[in-house]
Short mmCIF file of C-alpha atoms and ligand atoms in Angstrom, two decimals:
data_model
loop_
_atom_site.label_atom_id
_atom_site.label_comp_id
_atom_site.label_asym_id
_atom_site.label_seq_id
_atom_site.Cartn_x
_atom_site.Cartn_y
_atom_site.Cartn_z
CA MET A 1 -13.65 25.24 1.61
CA GLN A 2 -13.33 23.47 -1.73
CA PRO A 3 -9.77 22.80 -2.89
CA HIS A 4 -8.93 25.05 -5.87
CA ASN A 5 -8.63 22.02 -8.12
CA ALA A 6 -11.61 19.96 -6.88
CA GLY A 7 -13.19 19.64 -10.31
CA ARG A 8 -10.06 18.82 -12.26
CA ARG A 9 -9.03 16.15 -9.79
CA GLN A 10 -11.93 13.92 -10.87
CA GLN A 11 -10.03 12.95 -14.07
CA GLY A 12 -13.11 11.14 -15.44
CA LEU A 13 -12.05 7.82 -13.96
CA PRO A 14 -14.51 5.53 -12.13
CA VAL A 15 -13.86 6.06 -8.41
CA VAL A 16 -13.39 2.79 -6.52
CA VAL A 17 -12.58 4.25 -3.07
CA SER A 18 -13.42 7.90 -2.41
CA GLU A 19 -11.16 10.34 -0.58
CA ALA A 20 -13.53 10.31 2.43
CA GLU A 21 -13.58 6.52 2.53
CA VAL A 22 -9.77 6.36 2.35
CA ARG A 23 -9.63 8.70 5.35
CA GLU A 24 -12.11 6.62 7.30
CA MET A 25 -10.26 3.36 6.55
CA VAL A 26 -6.88 4.79 7.52
CA ALA A 27 -8.30 5.97 10.86
CA ARG A 28 -9.89 2.56 11.54
CA LEU A 29 -6.71 0.65 10.62
CA SER A 30 -4.58 2.88 12.85
CA ALA A 31 -6.97 2.18 15.77
CA GLU A 32 -6.64 -1.57 15.16
CA ILE A 33 -2.84 -1.31 15.00
CA ALA A 34 -2.74 0.82 18.18
CA ARG A 35 -4.87 -1.77 20.00
CA ASP A 36 -2.36 -4.56 19.18
CA HIS A 37 0.86 -2.64 19.87
CA PRO A 38 1.84 -1.17 23.26
CA ASP A 39 2.20 2.57 23.39
CA ASP A 40 5.70 2.39 24.88
CA GLU A 41 7.34 0.07 22.34
CA VAL A 42 8.89 1.16 19.06
CA LEU A 43 6.91 0.10 16.00
CA TYR A 44 9.19 -0.45 13.01
CA VAL A 45 7.08 0.35 9.96
CA VAL A 46 8.44 -1.08 6.71
CA ALA A 47 6.55 0.28 3.70
CA ILE A 48 6.69 -0.94 0.12
CA MET A 49 7.56 1.86 -2.27
CA LYS A 50 6.34 3.57 -4.10
CA GLY A 51 2.75 2.35 -3.81
CA ALA A 52 2.47 2.70 -0.02
CA LEU A 53 3.75 6.31 -0.06
CA MET A 54 0.45 8.09 0.74
CA PHE A 55 -0.87 5.32 2.95
CA LEU A 56 2.29 5.35 5.07
CA ALA A 57 2.24 9.13 5.45
CA ASP A 58 -1.41 9.20 6.52
CA LEU A 59 -1.34 6.11 8.74
CA VAL A 60 1.67 6.97 10.89
CA ARG A 61 0.21 10.39 11.68
CA HIS A 62 -2.60 8.62 13.56
CA LEU A 63 -0.21 6.52 15.67
CA THR A 64 1.16 7.63 19.02
CA MET A 65 3.75 4.97 19.92
CA PRO A 66 7.39 5.63 18.96
CA ILE A 67 7.73 4.90 15.24
CA GLU A 68 10.66 4.16 12.96
CA ILE A 69 10.05 4.16 9.22
CA GLU A 70 11.83 2.14 6.54
CA LEU A 71 11.17 2.28 2.81
CA VAL A 72 11.70 -0.84 0.73
CA ASN A 73 11.49 -0.69 -3.05
CA ALA A 74 9.71 -3.50 -4.82
CA ARG A 75 8.49 -3.98 -8.36
CA SER A 76 5.96 -6.36 -9.82
CA TYR A 77 4.16 -4.41 -12.55
CA GLN A 78 5.29 -2.90 -15.85
CA GLY A 79 2.48 -0.47 -16.73
CA THR A 80 -0.69 -2.47 -16.13
CA GLN A 81 1.01 -5.81 -16.87
CA ARG A 82 2.07 -7.97 -13.97
CA GLN A 83 5.63 -9.31 -14.17
CA SER A 84 6.05 -12.96 -13.31
CA GLU A 85 8.78 -12.23 -10.76
CA VAL A 86 8.46 -9.95 -7.77
CA GLU A 87 11.61 -7.98 -7.14
CA ILE A 88 12.53 -6.69 -3.69
CA LEU A 89 15.08 -4.11 -4.80
CA ASP A 90 16.58 -3.28 -1.40
CA ASP A 91 18.75 -5.28 0.94
CA VAL A 92 16.42 -6.36 3.75
CA ALA A 93 19.29 -8.19 5.45
CA SER A 94 20.89 -4.85 6.30
CA LEU A 95 17.82 -3.60 8.24
CA PRO A 96 17.75 -3.68 12.07
CA ILE A 97 14.89 -6.19 12.36
CA ALA A 98 16.01 -8.65 15.07
CA GLY A 99 13.95 -8.23 18.25
CA ARG A 100 11.83 -5.41 16.78
CA HIS A 101 8.06 -5.11 16.37
CA VAL A 102 7.64 -4.89 12.60
CA LEU A 103 4.64 -3.75 10.58
CA LEU A 104 4.78 -4.28 6.80
CA LEU A 105 2.67 -1.89 4.75
CA ASP A 106 1.44 -1.98 1.19
CA CYS A 107 -1.35 -0.11 -0.53
CA VAL A 108 -2.89 -3.06 -2.38
CA LEU A 109 -2.80 -6.83 -2.07
CA ASP A 110 -3.15 -8.47 -5.48
CA SER A 111 -1.57 -11.93 -5.83
CA GLY A 112 0.08 -11.47 -2.42
CA GLU A 113 3.52 -12.29 -3.86
CA THR A 114 5.17 -8.95 -3.03
CA LEU A 115 4.22 -8.91 0.64
CA ALA A 116 4.87 -12.63 0.95
CA ALA A 117 8.39 -12.20 -0.46
CA LEU A 118 9.12 -9.29 1.89
CA ARG A 119 7.56 -11.12 4.83
CA ARG A 120 9.81 -14.14 4.24
CA GLN A 121 12.92 -11.95 4.19
CA VAL A 122 11.89 -10.01 7.32
CA SER A 123 10.78 -13.12 9.15
CA ALA A 124 14.22 -14.68 8.61
CA ARG A 125 15.77 -11.78 10.61
CA ALA A 126 14.00 -12.80 13.88
CA PRO A 127 11.63 -9.86 14.59
CA ALA A 128 9.88 -9.80 18.01
CA SER A 129 6.57 -9.57 16.13
CA LEU A 130 5.59 -9.25 12.48
CA LYS A 131 2.26 -8.09 11.09
CA THR A 132 1.13 -6.92 7.68
CA CYS A 133 -1.31 -4.19 6.73
CA VAL A 134 -2.87 -3.32 3.38
CA LEU A 135 -5.34 -0.59 2.57
CA LEU A 136 -6.92 -2.57 -0.26
CA SER A 137 -7.28 -6.25 -1.00
CA LYS A 138 -8.41 -7.42 -4.43
CA ALA A 139 -11.23 -9.97 -4.57
CA ARG A 140 -9.29 -12.76 -6.28
CA GLU A 141 -7.48 -16.02 -5.65
CA ARG A 142 -4.11 -15.59 -3.91
CA THR A 143 -1.07 -17.44 -5.11
CA THR A 144 0.37 -17.27 -1.57
CA ASP A 145 -1.04 -18.05 1.87
CA LEU A 146 -0.27 -14.54 3.15
CA ARG A 147 -3.27 -13.11 5.04
CA PRO A 148 -2.65 -9.56 6.29
CA GLU A 149 -3.69 -8.89 9.89
CA TYR A 150 -5.04 -5.48 8.88
CA VAL A 151 -7.11 -4.87 5.73
CA GLY A 152 -8.90 -1.60 4.89
CA ARG A 153 -11.38 -3.17 2.49
CA THR A 154 -11.80 -5.52 -0.43
CA ILE A 155 -12.02 -4.04 -3.95
CA PRO A 156 -12.96 -5.67 -7.27
CA ASP A 157 -10.16 -7.33 -9.24
CA VAL A 158 -9.52 -4.36 -11.56
CA PHE A 159 -6.40 -2.25 -12.19
CA VAL A 160 -6.55 0.84 -9.97
CA VAL A 161 -4.51 4.02 -9.64
CA GLY A 162 -4.30 6.90 -7.17
CA TYR A 163 -3.45 7.29 -3.49
CA GLY A 164 0.10 6.14 -4.27
CA LEU A 165 -0.74 3.59 -6.96
CA ASP A 166 0.58 4.28 -10.44
CA CYS A 167 0.61 3.35 -14.06
CA GLY A 168 4.00 4.16 -15.56
CA ASN A 169 4.75 6.23 -12.41
CA ARG A 170 1.74 8.49 -13.06
CA TRP A 171 -1.57 8.99 -11.18
CA ARG A 172 -0.06 8.46 -7.72
CA HIS A 173 -1.12 11.90 -6.55
CA LEU A 174 -4.88 11.36 -6.81
CA PRO A 175 -6.40 11.58 -3.30
CA TYR A 176 -8.81 8.72 -4.13
CA VAL A 177 -8.50 5.29 -5.77
CA ALA A 178 -9.93 4.92 -9.27
CA GLN A 179 -10.11 2.26 -11.92
CA LEU A 180 -7.81 2.86 -14.89
CA PRO A 181 -9.53 1.32 -17.92
CA PRO A 182 -7.11 -0.35 -20.37
CA ASP A 183 -7.72 2.28 -23.08
CA ARG A 184 -6.67 5.11 -20.72
CA ALA A 185 -3.58 3.18 -19.61
CA SER A 186 -2.44 2.50 -23.18
CA LYS A 187 -2.67 6.19 -24.08
CA GLY A 188 0.06 6.87 -21.52
CA GLU A 189 -1.83 9.87 -20.22
CA ALA A 190 0.20 12.48 -18.46
CA ARG A 191 -2.00 12.97 -15.40
P1 5GP B 1 0.99 -8.53 -5.52
O1 5GP B 1 2.42 -8.87 -5.33
O2 5GP B 1 0.14 -8.69 -4.28
O3 5GP B 1 0.39 -9.27 -6.70
O4 5GP B 1 0.93 -7.04 -5.98
C1 5GP B 1 1.19 -6.01 -5.13
C2 5GP B 1 1.94 -4.91 -5.82
O5 5GP B 1 1.57 -4.78 -7.19
C3 5GP B 1 1.62 -3.62 -5.14
O6 5GP B 1 2.73 -3.27 -4.36
C4 5GP B 1 1.37 -2.66 -6.26
O7 5GP B 1 2.52 -1.90 -6.47
C5 5GP B 1 1.14 -3.48 -7.48
N1 5GP B 1 -0.28 -3.55 -7.82
C6 5GP B 1 -1.13 -4.57 -7.64
N2 5GP B 1 -2.35 -4.29 -8.10
C7 5GP B 1 -2.29 -3.04 -8.60
C8 5GP B 1 -3.24 -2.16 -9.21
O8 5GP B 1 -4.42 -2.46 -9.40
N3 5GP B 1 -2.78 -0.94 -9.57
C9 5GP B 1 -1.49 -0.54 -9.38
N4 5GP B 1 -1.18 0.67 -9.76
N5 5GP B 1 -0.57 -1.34 -8.81
C10 5GP B 1 -0.96 -2.57 -8.42
MG1 MG B 2 3.41 0.21 -9.89
#
């Protein structure tokens, strides 16, 4: 059955990762994560908000080990413009990380600075294990040496929205990932 809004959801944006491909990647990543983590140990999933919202929700529903979820707010973009400083807006020091198996999640790896900053803070709290997972990795130079253990796929170095990713807090609800051309971003479109 077609969703009632199948046509309108296309939005006229160039699709970078289709809904079906997102589903396939999430299933594959969850199988890789399950292979590396015992079924009887708690996996502490720490997801970067708000971008990892959809990815988190879909990924954990494939996993069968006990799971605890934490949401950490971070900010590195204003609209489509990258800020120079990554901000981890929550107090990682207050999280119960010591001795836990931690999985950091983000939707997209760009410079790598956000995950690297979070990884440093988590790593300092003595986790039993620490791995990182991104759905998308942009084909570009990294300014950090962070290499996620789990990567869905590489995408071109363009600004994308959908599947949790925003521009001005919009577009997150698209079930696919699409390029947002600069002219569409500057119009501040409401969808
Ligand atoms: P990094 O710190 O790796 O440069 O950037 C990662 C963060 O920047 C992500 O958490 C995401 O919120 C944001 N980001 C990076 N690239 C894009 C993009 O193409 N589109 C959107 N909407 N956000 C992005
Ligand atoms: Mg954003």
